[in-house]
Amino acid sequence: MLSALLVMAAIAIVLGAVLGFAAIKFRTEGNPLVDKIDAILPQTQCGQCSYPGCKPYATAIAAGEADINRCPPGGEEGIQKLADLLGVEFKPFGGDTAAPKAKSVAFIDEAICIGCTLCIQACPVDAIAGAAKQMHTIIAAECTGCELCVAPCPVDCISMLVIEEKITNWKWKYPVYSLTTKK
Amino acid sequence: MEISRVLIDNEKMRTLYHFHGGIHPPSNKSQSTQVAIARAPLPSRLVVPLHQHAGEAAKPIVQVGDHVLKGQLIGMPDGFVSSAVHAPTSGTITAIDMQLIAHPSGLPNLCATLIPDGKEEWIPHKAIDYRDHSSAELQQLLRMAGVVGLGGAAFPSDIKLRIGKQKITSLILNGAECEPYITCDDMLMRERAAEIVQGAEMLRFMLDASEVLIGIEDNKPEAIAALKQAIADRGMNHEVVAIPTIYPGGSAKQLIRVLTGLEVPSGKLPTDIGVQCFNVATAYSVYRAFAQGEPLLSRIVTIAGNVRQAQNYEALIGTPIDELIALGVALPDTNGYIMGGPMMGIPLPAVHVPVVKATNCVIAASDRLFPPPPPALPCIRCTRCVEVCPADLQPQDLFWFAQSKEFGRAQAFSLFDCIECGACSYVCPSHIPLVQYYRFAKSEIRAREHDKQLADQARERHEYREHRIEREKQEKADKLAAKEKAAQAAKLNSLQQPTPQQQAELADLEAHRAHIRELAQSGVEHPED
Amino acid sequence: MLFSPFISKPDNVSQIMLKVLLALLPGIALYVWYFGPAILVSITLASLTALGTEALMLRLRNRPIAPFLKDNSALLTGWLLALSIPPLAPWWLIVVGTAFAIAVAKHLYGGLGNNLFNPAMVGYAVLIISFPMQMTHWIAPHGLGQIELGFFDQLEYIFLGVLPHNATLDAITMATPLDTLKTHLHLDQSVQQILDMPIYGQLAGHGSEMVAWGFLCGGLYLLATRIISWHIPVAYLGTLFVIAGIFHLLDPGHYVAPLFHWFSGAAMLGAFFILTDPVSSPTTNKGRLIFAAGAGLITYLIRAFGGFPDGTAFATLLMNICVPLIVLYTQPKVFGKKSPKDNPVHKEGRP
């Protein structure tokens, strides 16, 4: 009886020491889960999730405060990836979250622009060039299509243009492969 | 694995190697080798795409209405991997706009339309002696002459010659031409062998390669003989090697393996193992570029398939394919056209699209020649595809992952080592369009990687912006705090250490206040109020 | 027009399966020769049930019926099951087994190409566990039974369970050679004594060894036409031979010779027709060797030490489970990579 207890205690001490050592040795800085979630999010910084950006949304998901289906630009695929990462069920879009839209970039009608800089202040990724009283231009390659610049414009000169399919961004389609009888 | 030793020049023996898999589709080459290469008549109009090579598109440097001469530069190379585009004949530029081209997407791309004046008036050009120039100068000349790989991929040749410090042992000329129907290289080798071997010598000079191997499938004895003769006539030591006829023996990696026994490491270039490979037709254009000073304006195109007379034509780049097909006369039941061979070619979105540098063959298709495949059945994992895969892949697994869009797993099973030769689809008893799934998966993965890059860039910019705003806020706050602090400090200063004069003033003030209080208490109105 | 390649080899699943069915014919012919035409009744019943169940399941799953019925795969499952169970078993036995094989083992896993287990062997396993009694109604070969039933008497027994008034079940049926061996070994008889019994022929069971020869011939045809690769039959029969040989050398009185194992039970059928089912066997050559060697080992262990007389079915099913793992760890070297370990699938550890 006593020897059994001693053996158990010894095992507990050894394993505890190993665990403690591992905790120190393999300590990770920061919160890797937030970074992993953030890596999945599309970085549009659009705020459609009701958080002020992708990182805050990632933090909220990691803390279990937000659902995984609140990111329209990430699409259903984004939800699926989050579901896989977090080991939870896939959840379709719904409720107060907007449905995903086709990818687009903002476009400033330079004839109307009055150079008020409000859009520059709204742009989360500094993709608008221009100065006060000067025309502004969207740097299309850096625009994430978040639409945050559209609302602040006092003269409604910003529109969202859907990115068209060109030879340079064309993708092979999923092969048509129907084995289901049409119903 | 050594498979055979072949006799070279009746004395030297060369060991040939084997690659895994391969197929033997009906070759259908004899139909178009009966007659010599003919020069296609000048077409009514030429549509010259500005992006007909791998890499970045050329920038148009002519305007609508300009009169151009034959060989005049109309598209300037733009970017590191890019190539020049020239006017194939003299005439007037009537449009620079989006036109349908031979692309699987069926989408238009920027093209210059040229109406020939029929004079074929050349821009001044002159031959050079390549031995008087450095390799770098010659590379620049090739770039400006628009010389790209003519085997099908249209990769700018100057980039392939830019080898840095790597030592090139073997320069390989690819005359295998393993795809069915295509005979443009075969006929070129038969008729212009002398130019090819001289072009090969120029390439060898630029690469400083120790040996030149010309690999030709053994179903082209005339081409082999012609090249051997041309080499002997010039006393060169290039080796013509007859290799076994098997598809895809003409794929660069497989050809290198057969000739040298070396495998180009996955994700690396042939130059990493001291080998470089060019198509025989590319060597021919290099010869034309240096020895005659002519940029790449035309190429040999095989017209074959469902036509009355299959034949090879030397056609100007930009020739509408329908005018070329008309020379062979398509049979009435023709229901489509393929650019390239039946294994890797692409269906043409319309028959009037132009010939480009990559157009080695145009096949008129009919249900008789290419019966529509029966409906696909599920994969039964019979592994016939594994048996024929020249890249030693597991096509049935790649299909499974591509079908279920498990791209990560597809990549883990070496999807990107697939050369899309189509051998797996050819043998599949379930008639699954396997290559189509691989193309889909690859393009989806590339698009995702691109999106990921953009997202990372956006994250960085956003974080920088946050940081900047935070800093500005901090700076503002700091400034405000500093100001306040200064003000307070001044106040405190004044309170704590009053000067005698201040003390006197304060005493005065106090006395005054006391006086007011007194007056207030006594109820008498202050005289000063 | 679709995309390249625009040409394909004139070959299809239906033809492959048809060739496998054809390859079964020599074995079936010898079966009829030695055991009478009752097996044809089982095959017919199995075929009808297989096609019917297949059609029903396809309909339930909203799949087109015609192309799948024509692929001959259901037929093959039915035939293999029919060849594995006693011909004189009541009609509903083969019907239940085939229906289970097609409906559960094939279609519930996703239909053609998706079944983890060999459907015919699943059907067999269900029957031998659920109806062990009926699974012993093996016909005695010609000249060995006390009474030989005519074809119509057999039909009557299969469908109505009625025997002619002068016959008993024991008089017309007989334990299989493997079963007999096992029973008599338990009675402490030596192998030599047992093999002297009239039920045994040159190598194994009288008659049944000839049927095995028939399957061997069919299997060689499949090898010659490259419908199957050599890896599975060679590794299976090789392993069975080596292990049986070792035990036989150690104690010939208790362990029967390796050739006996080859030519009895479902060994030949398994080696060429069952284990080689492409859907439920590994896709790599090395994997096929491991898979079949494992099956050979398990078959021998069950035969020599297990509770069932034959082990081919269970060996197949047990090895079927291992297929995904075997395939994962036997990936060949990809062109341009140094070794199989260089494949990303191995670098990541998990695909």
Short mmCIF file of N, CA and C in Angstrom, two decimals, chain C residues 178-289:
data_model
loop_
_atom_site.label_atom_id
_atom_site.label_comp_id
_atom_site.label_asym_id
_atom_site.label_seq_id
_atom_site.Cartn_x
_atom_site.Cartn_y
_atom_site.Cartn_z
N LEU C 178 -11.30 -27.76 -45.99
CA LEU C 178 -10.66 -27.04 -44.89
C LEU C 178 -11.37 -27.33 -43.57
N ASP C 179 -12.71 -27.40 -43.64
CA ASP C 179 -13.51 -27.67 -42.46
C ASP C 179 -13.22 -29.07 -41.93
N THR C 180 -13.19 -30.01 -42.85
CA THR C 180 -12.92 -31.40 -42.49
C THR C 180 -11.56 -31.51 -41.81
N LEU C 181 -10.58 -30.82 -42.41
CA LEU C 181 -9.23 -30.85 -41.86
C LEU C 181 -9.23 -30.35 -40.43
N LYS C 182 -9.90 -29.21 -40.24
CA LYS C 182 -9.91 -28.60 -38.92
C LYS C 182 -10.58 -29.52 -37.90
N THR C 183 -11.75 -30.06 -38.29
CA THR C 183 -12.49 -30.93 -37.38
C THR C 183 -11.65 -32.14 -36.98
N HIS C 184 -11.02 -32.75 -37.97
CA HIS C 184 -10.28 -33.98 -37.69
C HIS C 184 -8.98 -33.71 -36.96
N LEU C 185 -8.39 -32.55 -37.18
CA LEU C 185 -7.19 -32.21 -36.40
C LEU C 185 -7.56 -32.08 -34.92
N HIS C 186 -8.78 -31.56 -34.69
CA HIS C 186 -9.24 -31.45 -33.30
C HIS C 186 -9.43 -32.82 -32.67
N LEU C 187 -9.68 -33.80 -33.55
CA LEU C 187 -9.85 -35.16 -33.03
C LEU C 187 -8.51 -35.87 -32.92
N ASP C 188 -7.43 -35.07 -32.99
CA ASP C 188 -6.07 -35.59 -32.82
C ASP C 188 -5.64 -36.56 -33.90
N GLN C 189 -6.22 -36.41 -35.09
CA GLN C 189 -5.71 -37.22 -36.20
C GLN C 189 -4.57 -36.46 -36.86
N SER C 190 -3.71 -37.19 -37.54
CA SER C 190 -2.58 -36.51 -38.18
C SER C 190 -3.00 -36.08 -39.59
N VAL C 191 -2.26 -35.12 -40.11
CA VAL C 191 -2.55 -34.61 -41.45
C VAL C 191 -2.56 -35.75 -42.46
N GLN C 192 -1.58 -36.66 -42.33
CA GLN C 192 -1.47 -37.75 -43.30
C GLN C 192 -2.74 -38.61 -43.28
N GLN C 193 -3.22 -38.90 -42.08
CA GLN C 193 -4.44 -39.71 -41.95
C GLN C 193 -5.62 -39.01 -42.59
N ILE C 194 -5.71 -37.70 -42.30
CA ILE C 194 -6.87 -36.96 -42.77
C ILE C 194 -6.87 -36.89 -44.30
N LEU C 195 -5.68 -36.63 -44.88
CA LEU C 195 -5.62 -36.46 -46.32
C LEU C 195 -5.92 -37.75 -47.07
N ASP C 196 -5.94 -38.88 -46.38
CA ASP C 196 -6.28 -40.14 -47.03
C ASP C 196 -7.78 -40.28 -47.25
N MET C 197 -8.54 -39.38 -46.63
CA MET C 197 -9.99 -39.47 -46.77
C MET C 197 -10.37 -39.20 -48.22
N PRO C 198 -11.49 -39.77 -48.66
CA PRO C 198 -11.87 -39.65 -50.10
C PRO C 198 -12.16 -38.22 -50.53
N ILE C 199 -12.47 -37.35 -49.59
CA ILE C 199 -12.79 -35.97 -49.95
C ILE C 199 -11.57 -35.26 -50.55
N TYR C 200 -10.36 -35.74 -50.26
CA TYR C 200 -9.16 -35.04 -50.75
C TYR C 200 -8.67 -35.61 -52.06
N GLY C 201 -8.14 -34.75 -52.87
CA GLY C 201 -7.63 -35.15 -54.18
C GLY C 201 -6.12 -35.08 -54.22
N GLN C 202 -5.57 -34.58 -55.30
CA GLN C 202 -4.13 -34.52 -55.49
C GLN C 202 -3.46 -33.53 -54.52
N LEU C 203 -3.97 -32.32 -54.51
CA LEU C 203 -3.32 -31.26 -53.74
C LEU C 203 -4.16 -30.86 -52.54
N ALA C 204 -5.48 -30.77 -52.79
CA ALA C 204 -6.36 -30.35 -51.72
C ALA C 204 -7.67 -31.10 -51.90
N GLY C 205 -8.81 -30.40 -51.76
CA GLY C 205 -10.09 -31.08 -51.85
C GLY C 205 -10.35 -31.62 -53.24
N HIS C 206 -10.95 -32.81 -53.30
CA HIS C 206 -11.31 -33.38 -54.59
C HIS C 206 -12.34 -32.45 -55.24
N GLY C 207 -12.15 -32.09 -56.46
CA GLY C 207 -13.08 -31.18 -57.15
C GLY C 207 -12.76 -29.73 -56.88
N SER C 208 -12.76 -29.37 -55.60
CA SER C 208 -12.52 -27.95 -55.31
C SER C 208 -11.13 -27.51 -55.74
N GLU C 209 -10.18 -28.45 -55.71
CA GLU C 209 -8.84 -28.06 -56.16
C GLU C 209 -8.85 -27.74 -57.65
N MET C 210 -9.73 -28.44 -58.39
CA MET C 210 -9.81 -28.17 -59.82
C MET C 210 -10.45 -26.81 -60.07
N VAL C 211 -11.45 -26.49 -59.24
CA VAL C 211 -12.07 -25.16 -59.37
C VAL C 211 -11.01 -24.08 -59.13
N ALA C 212 -10.14 -24.33 -58.12
CA ALA C 212 -9.07 -23.37 -57.82
C ALA C 212 -8.14 -23.22 -59.03
N TRP C 213 -7.86 -24.36 -59.71
CA TRP C 213 -7.05 -24.27 -60.94
C TRP C 213 -7.73 -23.37 -61.96
N GLY C 214 -9.06 -23.50 -62.03
CA GLY C 214 -9.82 -22.67 -62.97
C GLY C 214 -9.65 -21.20 -62.65
N PHE C 215 -9.74 -20.88 -61.37
CA PHE C 215 -9.56 -19.47 -60.98
C PHE C 215 -8.13 -19.01 -61.26
N LEU C 216 -7.18 -19.91 -61.06
CA LEU C 216 -5.78 -19.58 -61.34
C LEU C 216 -5.62 -19.22 -62.82
N CYS C 217 -6.25 -20.02 -63.69
CA CYS C 217 -6.16 -19.74 -65.13
C CYS C 217 -6.77 -18.38 -65.44
N GLY C 218 -7.96 -18.13 -64.87
CA GLY C 218 -8.61 -16.83 -65.08
C GLY C 218 -7.73 -15.70 -64.59
N GLY C 219 -7.08 -15.93 -63.45
CA GLY C 219 -6.21 -14.91 -62.88
C GLY C 219 -5.03 -14.62 -63.78
N LEU C 220 -4.47 -15.68 -64.39
CA LEU C 220 -3.35 -15.46 -65.30
C LEU C 220 -3.80 -14.65 -66.51
N TYR C 221 -5.04 -14.88 -66.93
CA TYR C 221 -5.59 -14.08 -68.04
C TYR C 221 -5.65 -12.60 -67.63
N LEU C 222 -6.10 -12.35 -66.39
CA LEU C 222 -6.18 -10.96 -65.92
C LEU C 222 -4.79 -10.32 -65.86
N LEU C 223 -3.80 -11.13 -65.46
CA LEU C 223 -2.42 -10.62 -65.42
C LEU C 223 -1.93 -10.31 -66.83
N ALA C 224 -2.24 -11.24 -67.75
CA ALA C 224 -1.76 -11.07 -69.13
C ALA C 224 -2.38 -9.84 -69.77
N THR C 225 -3.65 -9.57 -69.45
CA THR C 225 -4.29 -8.41 -70.07
C THR C 225 -4.05 -7.15 -69.23
N ARG C 226 -3.22 -7.25 -68.23
CA ARG C 226 -2.82 -6.12 -67.38
C ARG C 226 -4.00 -5.47 -66.67
N ILE C 227 -5.04 -6.26 -66.42
CA ILE C 227 -6.16 -5.72 -65.67
C ILE C 227 -5.78 -5.67 -64.19
N ILE C 228 -5.00 -6.66 -63.76
CA ILE C 228 -4.46 -6.60 -62.40
C ILE C 228 -2.94 -6.63 -62.50
N SER C 229 -2.28 -6.11 -61.47
CA SER C 229 -0.82 -6.21 -61.49
C SER C 229 -0.41 -7.45 -60.70
N TRP C 230 0.82 -7.87 -60.87
CA TRP C 230 1.26 -9.13 -60.25
C TRP C 230 1.41 -9.03 -58.75
N HIS C 231 1.51 -7.80 -58.24
CA HIS C 231 1.92 -7.63 -56.85
C HIS C 231 1.02 -8.34 -55.84
N ILE C 232 -0.30 -8.17 -55.99
CA ILE C 232 -1.20 -8.73 -54.98
C ILE C 232 -1.22 -10.26 -55.02
N PRO C 233 -1.47 -10.89 -56.19
CA PRO C 233 -1.48 -12.36 -56.18
C PRO C 233 -0.15 -12.96 -55.71
N VAL C 234 0.94 -12.40 -56.18
CA VAL C 234 2.24 -12.97 -55.83
C VAL C 234 2.50 -12.83 -54.33
N ALA C 235 2.23 -11.62 -53.79
CA ALA C 235 2.50 -11.42 -52.37
C ALA C 235 1.56 -12.26 -51.51
N TYR C 236 0.31 -12.38 -51.94
CA TYR C 236 -0.66 -13.14 -51.14
C TYR C 236 -0.31 -14.62 -51.13
N LEU C 237 -0.19 -15.18 -52.34
CA LEU C 237 0.11 -16.61 -52.42
C LEU C 237 1.50 -16.90 -51.88
N GLY C 238 2.42 -15.97 -52.11
CA GLY C 238 3.78 -16.15 -51.61
C GLY C 238 3.82 -16.21 -50.10
N THR C 239 3.15 -15.26 -49.45
CA THR C 239 3.15 -15.23 -47.99
C THR C 239 2.48 -16.49 -47.43
N LEU C 240 1.35 -16.83 -48.06
CA LEU C 240 0.63 -18.03 -47.60
C LEU C 240 1.53 -19.25 -47.71
N PHE C 241 2.25 -19.32 -48.82
CA PHE C 241 3.13 -20.46 -49.08
C PHE C 241 4.26 -20.51 -48.05
N VAL C 242 4.89 -19.38 -47.83
CA VAL C 242 6.05 -19.35 -46.94
C VAL C 242 5.65 -19.69 -45.50
N ILE C 243 4.57 -19.06 -45.03
CA ILE C 243 4.18 -19.32 -43.64
C ILE C 243 3.70 -20.76 -43.47
N ALA C 244 2.85 -21.18 -44.42
CA ALA C 244 2.37 -22.56 -44.35
C ALA C 244 3.56 -23.53 -44.45
N GLY C 245 4.54 -23.15 -45.30
CA GLY C 245 5.72 -24.00 -45.47
C GLY C 245 6.51 -24.12 -44.18
N ILE C 246 6.69 -23.01 -43.48
CA ILE C 246 7.46 -23.03 -42.24
C ILE C 246 6.78 -23.96 -41.21
N PHE C 247 5.47 -23.75 -41.05
CA PHE C 247 4.76 -24.57 -40.07
C PHE C 247 4.76 -26.05 -40.48
N HIS C 248 4.62 -26.26 -41.79
CA HIS C 248 4.58 -27.63 -42.30
C HIS C 248 5.93 -28.32 -42.04
N LEU C 249 7.00 -27.60 -42.23
CA LEU C 249 8.32 -28.17 -42.01
C LEU C 249 8.54 -28.47 -40.53
N LEU C 250 8.01 -27.58 -39.69
CA LEU C 250 8.20 -27.77 -38.26
C LEU C 250 7.41 -28.97 -37.75
N ASP C 251 6.19 -29.13 -38.26
CA ASP C 251 5.36 -30.22 -37.76
C ASP C 251 4.42 -30.70 -38.86
N PRO C 252 4.91 -31.55 -39.74
CA PRO C 252 4.11 -32.00 -40.89
C PRO C 252 2.87 -32.78 -40.45
N GLY C 253 2.90 -33.30 -39.27
CA GLY C 253 1.75 -34.09 -38.81
C GLY C 253 0.58 -33.21 -38.43
N HIS C 254 0.86 -31.98 -38.12
CA HIS C 254 -0.21 -31.11 -37.64
C HIS C 254 -0.52 -29.97 -38.61
N TYR C 255 0.48 -29.60 -39.42
CA TYR C 255 0.26 -28.48 -40.33
C TYR C 255 0.37 -28.96 -41.76
N VAL C 256 -0.67 -28.66 -42.52
CA VAL C 256 -0.79 -29.19 -43.86
C VAL C 256 0.16 -28.43 -44.81
N ALA C 257 0.49 -29.05 -45.94
CA ALA C 257 1.46 -28.48 -46.88
C ALA C 257 0.96 -27.19 -47.51
N PRO C 258 1.89 -26.33 -47.90
CA PRO C 258 1.48 -25.02 -48.44
C PRO C 258 0.59 -25.12 -49.67
N LEU C 259 0.86 -26.08 -50.55
CA LEU C 259 0.05 -26.16 -51.76
C LEU C 259 -1.41 -26.47 -51.44
N PHE C 260 -1.62 -27.19 -50.32
CA PHE C 260 -2.98 -27.47 -49.87
C PHE C 260 -3.71 -26.15 -49.61
N HIS C 261 -2.98 -25.23 -48.97
CA HIS C 261 -3.58 -23.94 -48.68
C HIS C 261 -3.91 -23.17 -49.96
N TRP C 262 -3.00 -23.27 -50.93
CA TRP C 262 -3.22 -22.55 -52.19
C TRP C 262 -4.51 -23.02 -52.87
N PHE C 263 -4.71 -24.32 -52.83
CA PHE C 263 -5.78 -24.87 -53.66
C PHE C 263 -7.04 -25.19 -52.87
N SER C 264 -7.15 -24.71 -51.65
CA SER C 264 -8.40 -24.93 -50.94
C SER C 264 -8.98 -23.59 -50.49
N GLY C 265 -10.25 -23.66 -50.17
CA GLY C 265 -10.93 -22.44 -49.74
C GLY C 265 -10.95 -21.41 -50.85
N ALA C 266 -10.91 -20.16 -50.43
CA ALA C 266 -11.04 -19.08 -51.40
C ALA C 266 -9.69 -18.47 -51.75
N ALA C 267 -8.58 -19.22 -51.54
CA ALA C 267 -7.26 -18.63 -51.72
C ALA C 267 -7.05 -18.13 -53.14
N MET C 268 -7.31 -18.99 -54.12
CA MET C 268 -7.09 -18.57 -55.52
C MET C 268 -8.06 -17.46 -55.92
N LEU C 269 -9.32 -17.63 -55.55
CA LEU C 269 -10.32 -16.61 -55.86
C LEU C 269 -9.89 -15.28 -55.22
N GLY C 270 -9.44 -15.38 -53.97
CA GLY C 270 -9.02 -14.18 -53.24
C GLY C 270 -7.81 -13.53 -53.88
N ALA C 271 -6.82 -14.36 -54.24
CA ALA C 271 -5.56 -13.82 -54.74
C ALA C 271 -5.75 -13.04 -56.03
N PHE C 272 -6.62 -13.56 -56.91
CA PHE C 272 -6.74 -12.93 -58.23
C PHE C 272 -7.98 -12.08 -58.40
N PHE C 273 -9.04 -12.35 -57.63
CA PHE C 273 -10.31 -11.67 -57.91
C PHE C 273 -10.81 -10.80 -56.76
N ILE C 274 -10.49 -11.16 -55.53
CA ILE C 274 -11.09 -10.44 -54.41
C ILE C 274 -10.12 -9.38 -53.86
N LEU C 275 -8.92 -9.80 -53.52
CA LEU C 275 -7.95 -8.83 -53.00
C LEU C 275 -7.56 -7.80 -54.05
N THR C 276 -7.69 -8.17 -55.31
CA THR C 276 -7.26 -7.27 -56.38
C THR C 276 -8.32 -6.24 -56.74
N ASP C 277 -9.46 -6.27 -56.05
CA ASP C 277 -10.48 -5.25 -56.30
C ASP C 277 -9.81 -3.88 -56.17
N PRO C 278 -9.74 -3.11 -57.27
CA PRO C 278 -8.95 -1.88 -57.21
C PRO C 278 -9.45 -0.87 -56.19
N VAL C 279 -10.77 -0.84 -56.01
CA VAL C 279 -11.33 0.19 -55.15
C VAL C 279 -10.87 0.03 -53.70
N SER C 280 -10.83 -1.22 -53.24
CA SER C 280 -10.56 -1.42 -51.82
C SER C 280 -9.14 -1.92 -51.56
N SER C 281 -8.27 -1.85 -52.58
CA SER C 281 -6.88 -2.25 -52.35
C SER C 281 -5.96 -1.05 -52.58
N PRO C 282 -4.71 -1.12 -52.13
CA PRO C 282 -3.81 0.05 -52.25
C PRO C 282 -3.51 0.39 -53.70
N THR C 283 -3.12 1.64 -53.90
CA THR C 283 -2.83 2.11 -55.26
C THR C 283 -1.33 2.12 -55.55
N THR C 284 -0.51 1.90 -54.54
CA THR C 284 0.94 1.87 -54.79
C THR C 284 1.40 0.42 -54.85
N ASN C 285 2.41 0.17 -55.64
CA ASN C 285 2.87 -1.21 -55.79
C ASN C 285 3.43 -1.77 -54.49
N LYS C 286 4.20 -0.93 -53.80
CA LYS C 286 4.75 -1.38 -52.52
C LYS C 286 3.61 -1.65 -51.54
N GLY C 287 2.62 -0.77 -51.58
CA GLY C 287 1.45 -0.93 -50.73
C GLY C 287 0.71 -2.22 -51.03
N ARG C 288 0.65 -2.57 -52.31
CA ARG C 288 -0.03 -3.81 -52.69
C ARG C 288 0.69 -5.02 -52.10
N LEU C 289 2.01 -4.96 -52.11
CA LEU C 289 2.78 -6.08 -51.56
C LEU C 289 2.49 -6.23 -50.07
#
